[in-house]
mmCIF file of C-alpha atoms in Angstrom:
data_model
loop_
_atom_site.group_PDB
_atom_site.id
_atom_site.type_symbol
_atom_site.label_atom_id
_atom_site.label_comp_id
_atom_site.label_asym_id
_atom_site.label_seq_id
_atom_site.Cartn_x
_atom_site.Cartn_y
_atom_site.Cartn_z
ATOM 1 C CA MET H 1297 -0.286 1.180 -26.393
ATOM 2 C CA PHE H 1298 -1.808 0.393 -23.027
ATOM 3 C CA LYS H 1299 -4.097 -2.606 -22.923
ATOM 4 C CA SER H 1300 -7.144 -2.924 -20.735
ATOM 5 C CA LEU H 1301 -9.166 -6.087 -21.087
ATOM 6 C CA ASP H 1302 -12.843 -5.163 -20.634
ATOM 7 C CA SER H 1303 -11.820 -1.719 -19.488
ATOM 8 C CA LYS H 1304 -12.046 1.969 -20.220
ATOM 9 C CA GLN H 1305 -9.101 4.311 -19.974
ATOM 10 C CA SER H 1306 -8.612 8.047 -19.976
ATOM 11 C CA ALA H 1307 -6.064 10.753 -19.323
ATOM 12 C CA ALA H 1308 -5.983 14.513 -18.897
ATOM 13 C CA GLY H 1309 -3.612 17.304 -17.983
ATOM 14 C CA GLY H 1310 -2.021 17.985 -14.668
ATOM 15 C CA SER H 1311 1.010 16.335 -13.156
ATOM 16 C CA ARG H 1312 1.073 15.392 -9.470
ATOM 17 C CA ARG H 1313 4.036 15.041 -7.194
ATOM 18 C CA MET H 1314 4.415 14.322 -3.522
ATOM 19 C CA HIS H 1315 8.003 14.547 -2.420
ATOM 20 C CA ALA H 1316 9.395 11.901 -0.119
ATOM 21 C CA GLY H 1317 10.174 14.378 2.617
ATOM 22 C CA LYS H 1318 6.660 15.757 2.831
ATOM 23 C CA PHE H 1319 5.184 12.294 2.484
ATOM 24 C CA GLY H 1320 7.296 10.970 5.330
ATOM 25 C CA THR H 1321 6.363 13.852 7.603
ATOM 26 C CA VAL H 1322 2.641 13.345 7.047
ATOM 27 C CA HIS H 1323 2.725 9.677 7.901
ATOM 28 C CA ARG H 1324 4.973 10.040 10.890
ATOM 29 C CA ARG H 1325 2.274 12.175 12.480
ATOM 30 C CA ARG H 1326 -0.675 9.894 11.790
ATOM 31 C CA PRO H 1327 0.385 6.693 10.038
ATOM 32 C CA VAL H 1328 -2.601 4.456 10.680
ATOM 33 C CA LEU H 1329 -5.322 7.015 10.022
ATOM 34 C CA SER H 1330 -3.702 8.232 6.806
ATOM 35 C CA LEU H 1331 -3.392 4.704 5.496
ATOM 36 C CA VAL H 1332 -6.979 3.871 6.437
ATOM 37 C CA LEU H 1333 -8.372 6.906 4.619
ATOM 38 C CA PHE H 1334 -6.279 6.084 1.587
ATOM 39 C CA ALA H 1335 -7.337 2.428 1.506
ATOM 40 C CA CYS H 1336 -11.060 3.096 1.982
ATOM 41 C CA ALA H 1337 -11.270 5.594 -0.842
ATOM 42 C CA PHE H 1338 -9.330 3.347 -3.193
ATOM 43 C CA VAL H 1339 -11.442 0.292 -2.437
ATOM 44 C CA ALA H 1340 -14.562 2.332 -3.193
ATOM 45 C CA LEU H 1341 -13.083 3.390 -6.512
ATOM 46 C CA ALA H 1342 -12.068 -0.139 -7.494
ATOM 47 C CA ALA H 1343 -15.530 -1.451 -6.624
ATOM 48 C CA THR H 1344 -17.132 0.933 -9.118
ATOM 49 C CA ALA H 1345 -14.968 -0.218 -12.029
ATOM 50 C CA PRO H 1346 -17.260 -1.219 -14.907
ATOM 51 C CA ALA H 1347 -16.722 -4.041 -17.371
ATOM 52 C CA ILE H 1348 -16.848 -2.255 -20.724
ATOM 53 C CA ALA H 1349 -15.220 -2.540 -24.130
ATOM 54 C CA GLU H 1350 -11.521 -1.926 -24.603
ATOM 55 C CA VAL H 1351 -10.623 1.681 -25.391
ATOM 56 C CA ALA H 1352 -7.177 2.880 -26.468
ATOM 57 C CA ALA H 1353 -5.484 4.970 -23.797
ATOM 58 C CA THR H 1354 -4.466 8.571 -24.119
ATOM 59 C CA LYS H 1355 -1.837 10.363 -22.085
ATOM 60 C CA THR H 1356 -1.203 13.861 -20.799
ATOM 61 C CA ASP H 1357 1.663 15.943 -22.121
ATOM 62 C CA ALA H 1358 3.524 15.051 -18.938
ATOM 63 C CA GLY H 1359 3.026 11.342 -19.659
ATOM 64 C CA ASN H 1360 0.499 10.675 -16.877
ATOM 65 C CA VAL H 1361 -1.910 7.795 -17.488
ATOM 66 C CA TYR H 1362 -5.338 7.165 -15.920
ATOM 67 C CA LEU H 1363 -6.876 3.676 -16.162
ATOM 68 C CA ARG H 1364 -10.131 2.301 -14.824
ATOM 69 C CA GLY H 1365 -11.722 -1.034 -15.685
ATOM 70 C CA ASP H 1366 -12.055 -4.726 -15.005
ATOM 71 C CA ASP H 1367 -8.753 -6.349 -16.003
ATOM 72 C CA ILE H 1368 -5.944 -3.872 -16.584
ATOM 73 C CA ARG H 1369 -2.505 -4.670 -18.000
ATOM 74 C CA LEU H 1370 0.213 -2.343 -19.226
ATOM 75 C CA ALA H 1371 1.801 -3.017 -22.602
ATOM 76 C CA GLU H 1372 4.297 -0.131 -22.644
ATOM 77 C CA PRO H 1373 6.158 2.028 -20.107
ATOM 78 C CA VAL H 1374 4.525 5.024 -18.411
ATOM 79 C CA ALA H 1375 6.574 8.214 -18.698
ATOM 80 C CA GLY H 1376 4.770 10.034 -15.858
ATOM 81 C CA ASP H 1377 2.392 8.997 -13.071
ATOM 82 C CA LEU H 1378 0.110 5.965 -13.252
ATOM 83 C CA PHE H 1379 -3.384 6.035 -11.699
ATOM 84 C CA ALA H 1380 -5.197 2.701 -12.042
ATOM 85 C CA ALA H 1381 -8.254 1.074 -10.457
ATOM 86 C CA GLY H 1382 -9.803 -2.256 -11.423
ATOM 87 C CA ARG H 1383 -10.726 -5.709 -10.251
ATOM 88 C CA ARG H 1384 -7.336 -6.970 -11.362
ATOM 89 C CA VAL H 1385 -4.415 -4.669 -12.092
ATOM 90 C CA SER H 1386 -1.072 -5.922 -13.371
ATOM 91 C CA VAL H 1387 1.812 -3.486 -13.809
ATOM 92 C CA ASP H 1388 4.166 -5.230 -16.224
ATOM 93 C CA ARG H 1389 5.977 -2.171 -17.591
ATOM 94 C CA PRO H 1390 8.020 0.450 -15.705
ATOM 95 C CA VAL H 1391 6.459 3.645 -14.365
ATOM 96 C CA SER H 1392 8.848 6.597 -14.338
ATOM 97 C CA ALA H 1393 7.110 8.620 -11.618
ATOM 98 C CA ASP H 1394 4.449 7.680 -9.016
ATOM 99 C CA GLY H 1395 2.111 4.688 -9.045
ATOM 100 C CA VAL H 1396 -1.347 4.959 -7.426
ATOM 101 C CA ILE H 1397 -3.200 1.659 -7.763
ATOM 102 C CA ALA H 1398 -6.287 -0.084 -6.353
ATOM 103 C CA GLY H 1399 -7.860 -3.452 -7.136
ATOM 104 C CA ALA H 1400 -9.129 -6.741 -5.817
ATOM 105 C CA THR H 1401 -5.806 -8.209 -6.964
ATOM 106 C CA VAL H 1402 -2.806 -6.010 -7.681
ATOM 107 C CA ASP H 1403 0.490 -7.284 -9.077
ATOM 108 C CA VAL H 1404 3.331 -4.794 -9.421
ATOM 109 C CA LYS H 1405 5.993 -6.534 -11.485
ATOM 110 C CA ALA H 1406 7.877 -3.588 -12.988
ATOM 111 C CA GLU H 1407 9.913 -0.723 -11.566
ATOM 112 C CA ILE H 1408 8.137 2.248 -9.975
ATOM 113 C CA GLY H 1409 10.409 5.279 -10.272
ATOM 114 C CA GLN H 1410 9.059 7.271 -7.336
ATOM 115 C CA ASP H 1411 6.357 6.637 -4.697
ATOM 116 C CA LEU H 1412 3.933 3.699 -4.799
ATOM 117 C CA ARG H 1413 0.523 3.797 -3.109
ATOM 118 C CA VAL H 1414 -1.460 0.610 -3.504
ATOM 119 C CA ALA H 1415 -4.561 -0.969 -1.939
ATOM 120 C CA GLY H 1416 -6.293 -4.264 -2.667
ATOM 121 C CA GLY H 1417 -7.521 -7.603 -1.456
ATOM 122 C CA THR H 1418 -4.226 -9.187 -2.499
ATOM 123 C CA VAL H 1419 -1.211 -6.986 -3.174
ATOM 124 C CA ASN H 1420 2.021 -8.418 -4.589
ATOM 125 C CA ILE H 1421 5.023 -6.124 -5.020
ATOM 126 C CA ASP H 1422 7.670 -7.867 -7.088
ATOM 127 C CA SER H 1423 9.715 -4.898 -8.285
ATOM 128 C CA GLY H 1424 11.765 -1.956 -7.143
ATOM 129 C CA VAL H 1425 10.194 1.208 -5.714
ATOM 130 C CA GLY H 1426 12.312 4.338 -6.043
ATOM 131 C CA GLY H 1427 10.497 6.316 -3.332
ATOM 132 C CA ASP H 1428 8.123 5.598 -0.460
ATOM 133 C CA LEU H 1429 5.698 2.685 -0.257
ATOM 134 C CA VAL H 1430 2.188 2.904 1.200
ATOM 135 C CA ALA H 1431 0.261 -0.366 0.932
ATOM 136 C CA ALA H 1432 -2.944 -1.797 2.409
ATOM 137 C CA GLY H 1433 -4.637 -5.126 1.746
ATOM 138 C CA GLY H 1434 -5.926 -8.418 3.021
ATOM 139 C CA THR H 1435 -2.556 -9.876 2.053
ATOM 140 C CA VAL H 1436 0.455 -7.712 1.229
ATOM 141 C CA ARG H 1437 3.693 -9.268 0.020
ATOM 142 C CA VAL H 1438 6.988 -7.556 -0.737
ATOM 143 C CA ALA H 1439 8.889 -10.140 -2.787
ATOM 144 C CA ARG H 1440 12.534 -11.076 -2.296
ATOM 145 C CA SER H 1441 13.489 -9.344 -5.547
ATOM 146 C CA SER H 1442 12.003 -6.023 -4.367
ATOM 147 C CA THR H 1443 13.818 -3.038 -2.894
ATOM 148 C CA VAL H 1444 11.900 -0.060 -1.511
ATOM 149 C CA SER H 1445 14.321 2.869 -1.518
ATOM 150 C CA GLY H 1446 12.147 5.101 0.688
ATOM 151 C CA SER H 1447 10.138 4.471 3.830
ATOM 152 C CA ALA H 1448 7.391 1.834 4.026
ATOM 153 C CA LEU H 1449 3.942 2.068 5.630
ATOM 154 C CA ILE H 1450 1.956 -1.173 5.342
ATOM 155 C CA ALA H 1451 -1.322 -2.406 6.861
ATOM 156 C CA GLY H 1452 -3.179 -5.638 6.236
ATOM 157 C CA GLY H 1453 -4.409 -8.954 7.481
ATOM 158 C CA GLU H 1454 -1.175 -10.716 6.557
ATOM 159 C CA VAL H 1455 2.036 -8.907 5.632
ATOM 160 C CA ASN H 1456 5.147 -10.673 4.346
ATOM 161 C CA VAL H 1457 8.370 -8.743 3.825
ATOM 162 C CA ASP H 1458 10.751 -10.933 1.853
ATOM 163 C CA GLY H 1459 12.586 -8.090 0.122
ATOM 164 C CA ARG H 1460 14.501 -5.026 1.303
ATOM 165 C CA LEU H 1461 13.051 -1.880 2.884
ATOM 166 C CA ALA H 1462 15.826 0.706 2.814
ATOM 167 C CA HIS H 1463 14.486 3.440 5.126
ATOM 168 C CA GLY H 1464 12.575 1.789 7.936
ATOM 169 C CA ALA H 1465 9.024 0.487 8.135
ATOM 170 C CA LYS H 1466 5.748 0.871 9.995
ATOM 171 C CA ILE H 1467 3.661 -2.281 9.666
ATOM 172 C CA TYR H 1468 0.219 -2.942 11.178
ATOM 173 C CA ALA H 1469 -1.307 -6.385 10.573
ATOM 174 C CA ARG H 1470 -2.734 -9.518 12.137
ATOM 175 C CA GLU H 1471 0.320 -11.524 11.048
ATOM 176 C CA ILE H 1472 3.686 -9.993 10.190
ATOM 177 C CA SER H 1473 6.536 -12.051 8.783
ATOM 178 C CA VAL H 1474 9.934 -10.584 7.929
ATOM 179 C CA SER H 1475 12.404 -12.757 6.050
ATOM 180 C CA GLY H 1476 14.200 -9.953 4.206
ATOM 181 C CA GLN H 1477 16.072 -6.868 5.388
ATOM 182 C CA ILE H 1478 14.818 -3.621 6.911
ATOM 183 C CA THR H 1479 17.342 -0.807 7.205
ATOM 184 C CA GLY H 1480 16.308 1.918 9.618
ATOM 185 C CA ASN H 1481 14.112 2.220 12.693
ATOM 186 C CA SER H 1482 10.896 0.206 12.484
ATOM 187 C CA ARG H 1483 7.557 -0.379 14.201
ATOM 188 C CA LEU H 1484 5.790 -3.743 13.883
ATOM 189 C CA TYR H 1485 2.315 -4.151 15.410
ATOM 190 C CA GLY H 1486 0.520 -7.475 15.027
ATOM 191 C CA GLN H 1487 -0.960 -10.408 16.871
ATOM 192 C CA GLN H 1488 1.886 -12.483 15.491
ATOM 193 C CA VAL H 1489 5.280 -10.985 14.632
ATOM 194 C CA THR H 1490 7.943 -13.306 13.218
ATOM 195 C CA LEU H 1491 11.534 -12.667 12.188
ATOM 196 C CA VAL H 1492 12.422 -15.624 9.989
ATOM 197 C CA PRO H 1493 15.995 -16.986 10.300
ATOM 198 C CA GLY H 1494 18.152 -14.905 7.975
ATOM 199 C CA ALA H 1495 16.009 -11.781 8.342
ATOM 200 C CA ARG H 1496 17.705 -8.590 9.493
ATOM 201 C CA ILE H 1497 16.583 -5.281 10.992
ATOM 202 C CA ASP H 1498 19.420 -2.758 10.997
ATOM 203 C CA GLY H 1499 18.059 -0.162 13.393
ATOM 204 C CA ASP H 1500 15.856 0.139 16.459
ATOM 205 C CA LEU H 1501 12.643 -1.880 16.690
ATOM 206 C CA ILE H 1502 9.425 -1.094 18.548
ATOM 207 C CA TYR H 1503 6.885 -3.893 18.371
ATOM 208 C CA ALA H 1504 3.690 -5.233 19.920
ATOM 209 C CA SER H 1505 2.527 -8.845 19.707
ATOM 210 C CA THR H 1506 0.816 -11.441 21.867
ATOM 211 C CA ASP H 1507 4.094 -13.357 22.232
ATOM 212 C CA PRO H 1508 7.539 -11.807 22.726
ATOM 213 C CA LEU H 1509 10.289 -12.292 20.170
ATOM 214 C CA SER H 1510 12.684 -15.094 21.026
ATOM 215 C CA ALA H 1511 16.322 -14.517 21.930
ATOM 216 C CA GLU H 1512 17.304 -15.734 18.468
ATOM 217 C CA GLN H 1513 14.964 -13.230 16.843
ATOM 218 C CA LEU H 1514 16.166 -10.382 19.053
ATOM 219 C CA ALA H 1515 19.713 -11.127 17.897
ATOM 220 C CA GLN H 1516 18.593 -10.325 14.343
ATOM 221 C CA VAL H 1517 17.984 -6.688 15.326
ATOM 222 C CA SER H 1518 21.083 -4.479 15.458
ATOM 223 C CA GLY H 1519 19.552 -1.672 17.528
ATOM 224 C CA LYS H 1520 17.446 -1.280 20.640
ATOM 225 C CA VAL H 1521 14.265 -3.366 20.923
ATOM 226 C CA VAL H 1522 11.187 -2.191 22.838
ATOM 227 C CA ARG H 1523 8.084 -4.332 23.252
ATOM 228 C CA GLU H 1524 4.956 -2.278 23.848
ATOM 229 C CA ASN H 1525 1.910 -3.483 25.765
ATOM 230 C CA THR H 1526 -0.694 -5.233 23.661
ATOM 231 C CA PRO H 1527 -4.358 -4.131 23.732
ATOM 232 C CA ASP H 1528 -6.594 -6.002 26.189
ATOM 233 C CA ASP H 1529 -8.688 -7.315 23.292
ATOM 234 C CA TRP H 1530 -5.693 -9.334 22.111
ATOM 235 C CA LYS H 1531 -5.705 -11.371 25.323
ATOM 236 C CA PRO H 1532 -8.032 -14.381 25.185
ATOM 237 C CA ALA H 1533 -10.690 -14.614 27.859
ATOM 238 C CA SER H 1534 -11.295 -17.915 29.594
ATOM 239 C CA GLY H 1535 -12.464 -20.327 26.931
ATOM 240 C CA GLY H 1536 -12.446 -17.517 24.370
ATOM 241 C CA SER H 1537 -10.305 -16.661 21.421
ATOM 242 C CA VAL H 1538 -8.060 -13.773 20.542
ATOM 243 C CA HIS H 1539 -9.490 -11.137 18.209
ATOM 244 C CA PRO H 1540 -6.359 -9.741 16.545
ATOM 245 C CA GLY H 1541 -6.261 -6.229 15.252
ATOM 246 C CA THR H 1542 -9.177 -5.037 17.383
ATOM 247 C CA TRP H 1543 -7.198 -1.900 18.160
ATOM 248 C CA PHE H 1544 -7.344 -1.128 14.433
ATOM 249 C CA LYS H 1545 -11.044 -1.803 13.767
ATOM 250 C CA PRO H 1546 -12.603 1.266 15.449
ATOM 251 C CA VAL H 1547 -10.174 3.557 13.650
ATOM 252 C CA PHE H 1548 -10.783 1.766 10.369
ATOM 253 C CA PHE H 1549 -14.563 1.840 10.357
ATOM 254 C CA SER H 1550 -14.951 5.308 11.850
ATOM 255 C CA ALA H 1551 -12.568 6.721 9.278
ATOM 256 C CA CYS H 1552 -13.723 4.701 6.301
ATOM 257 C CA TRP H 1553 -16.885 6.554 5.289
ATOM 258 C CA PRO H 1554 -15.820 10.244 5.276
ATOM 259 C CA PRO H 1555 -13.260 9.972 2.443
ATOM 260 C CA VAL H 1556 -15.662 7.899 0.368
ATOM 261 C CA ARG H 1557 -18.324 10.577 0.727
ATOM 262 C CA CYS H 1558 -15.995 13.485 0.085
ATOM 263 C CA CYS H 1559 -14.542 11.849 -3.008
ATOM 264 C CA SER H 1560 -17.724 10.205 -4.299
ATOM 265 C CA SER H 1561 -18.237 12.742 -7.069
ATOM 266 C CA SER H 1562 -14.716 12.068 -8.273
ATOM 267 C CA PHE H 1563 -15.372 8.330 -8.386
ATOM 268 C CA ARG H 1564 -18.474 8.783 -10.548
ATOM 269 C CA THR H 1565 -16.760 10.698 -13.330
ATOM 270 C CA PRO H 1566 -13.024 9.902 -13.344
ATOM 271 C CA LEU H 1567 -13.023 8.965 -17.001
ATOM 272 C CA ALA H 1568 -14.642 12.175 -18.157
ATOM 273 C CA GLU H 1569 -12.603 14.350 -15.794
ATOM 274 C CA PRO H 1570 -9.312 12.685 -14.817
ATOM 275 C CA GLY H 1571 -8.347 15.775 -12.846
ATOM 276 C CA LYS H 1572 -11.067 14.870 -10.339
ATOM 277 C CA LEU H 1573 -9.632 11.370 -10.086
ATOM 278 C CA SER H 1574 -6.249 12.850 -9.264
ATOM 279 C CA ASN H 1575 -7.847 15.024 -6.577
ATOM 280 C CA ALA H 1576 -9.564 11.975 -5.078
ATOM 281 C CA PHE H 1577 -6.231 10.205 -4.781
ATOM 282 C CA ARG H 1578 -4.724 13.262 -3.113
ATOM 283 C CA CYS H 1579 -7.661 13.401 -0.685
ATOM 284 C CA ALA H 1580 -7.273 9.725 0.178
ATOM 285 C CA ALA H 1581 -3.553 9.987 0.846
ATOM 286 C CA CYS H 1582 -3.518 13.320 2.685
#
C-alpha cells in the first residue's frame, strides 16, 4: 500500500487529463502568469498539511491517488494520476499518468508517465517524465539521469538542468545553469545564465541576463541566438547592488492571492472531497 508517515490520505472518483497539445498552447500564451498561479495555490495547499496518524490509502477505480500530510512516501506504483501535498514528498514508485505535487521538499525519483506539475522550496527531479514538465521552487534541479519528453516550463531562484529536455524549455530564475541537453527552441531569463562546457541547445535560443554569453557558450547553441534587453532593475546603481528577478516580483505577488482565495474551500476539505482537490489543481494550472 501507500505509506504516509504522519499523514492522511484519501481518494475519490474522477480521472483528470490534460493533453500535451492543450497544455503547451496554454503556456505559450502566458507562461509566467500560469506558472505563478499554479505555484501559489500549491504552496498554500502544502502549508495546510496536518501532521496526523497514518491512514491506509484508497484509490479510485481509475487508479488515481490523493495524498496529503507531513512526510509522504510511495510504497507501490500508481496506476492513474497522483495528487500529493506535504512538507516532504518523495515519489519512489512509478506513476502511470500525471503527477501533481507540492511540498517544502519534493523528490521525484521514479518515472512519471505523462505530465508532471510540481512546486516546492526544493524540487529534485531524478526520473523520466513522459509528457510536459511545469516546475516552480526556490531550487529546481533536473538531474542528469532525467529526460523530459515534452516541453518544460520552470521558474525558481536557482534552476539547474543537468538532464535532457526533449521539446524546448522556458526558464525564469535568478540563476540558470544548463549542463545537459535541450532539444528545441528555448527561452532563458535570469540574472545569471550559464551554459556549462558540454551542454547543448539544439534549436534557437532567446535569453536575457546581466552578462552576455561568451563565444564558447554561443557555440554550444545550434540555432539562432537573440539576447533581449534586461530590465532596468537588474542594472546596479552607483554603489548599489543588483536585485535579480525584479521583473518577476510584481507579477508574482499580484497574482499570488487570487488563486489561493478561489481555491481556499478546496484546500480545507480535500480529504473529505478529493474531487474538490482535483478542481483546485485544475484552477491553479489553468
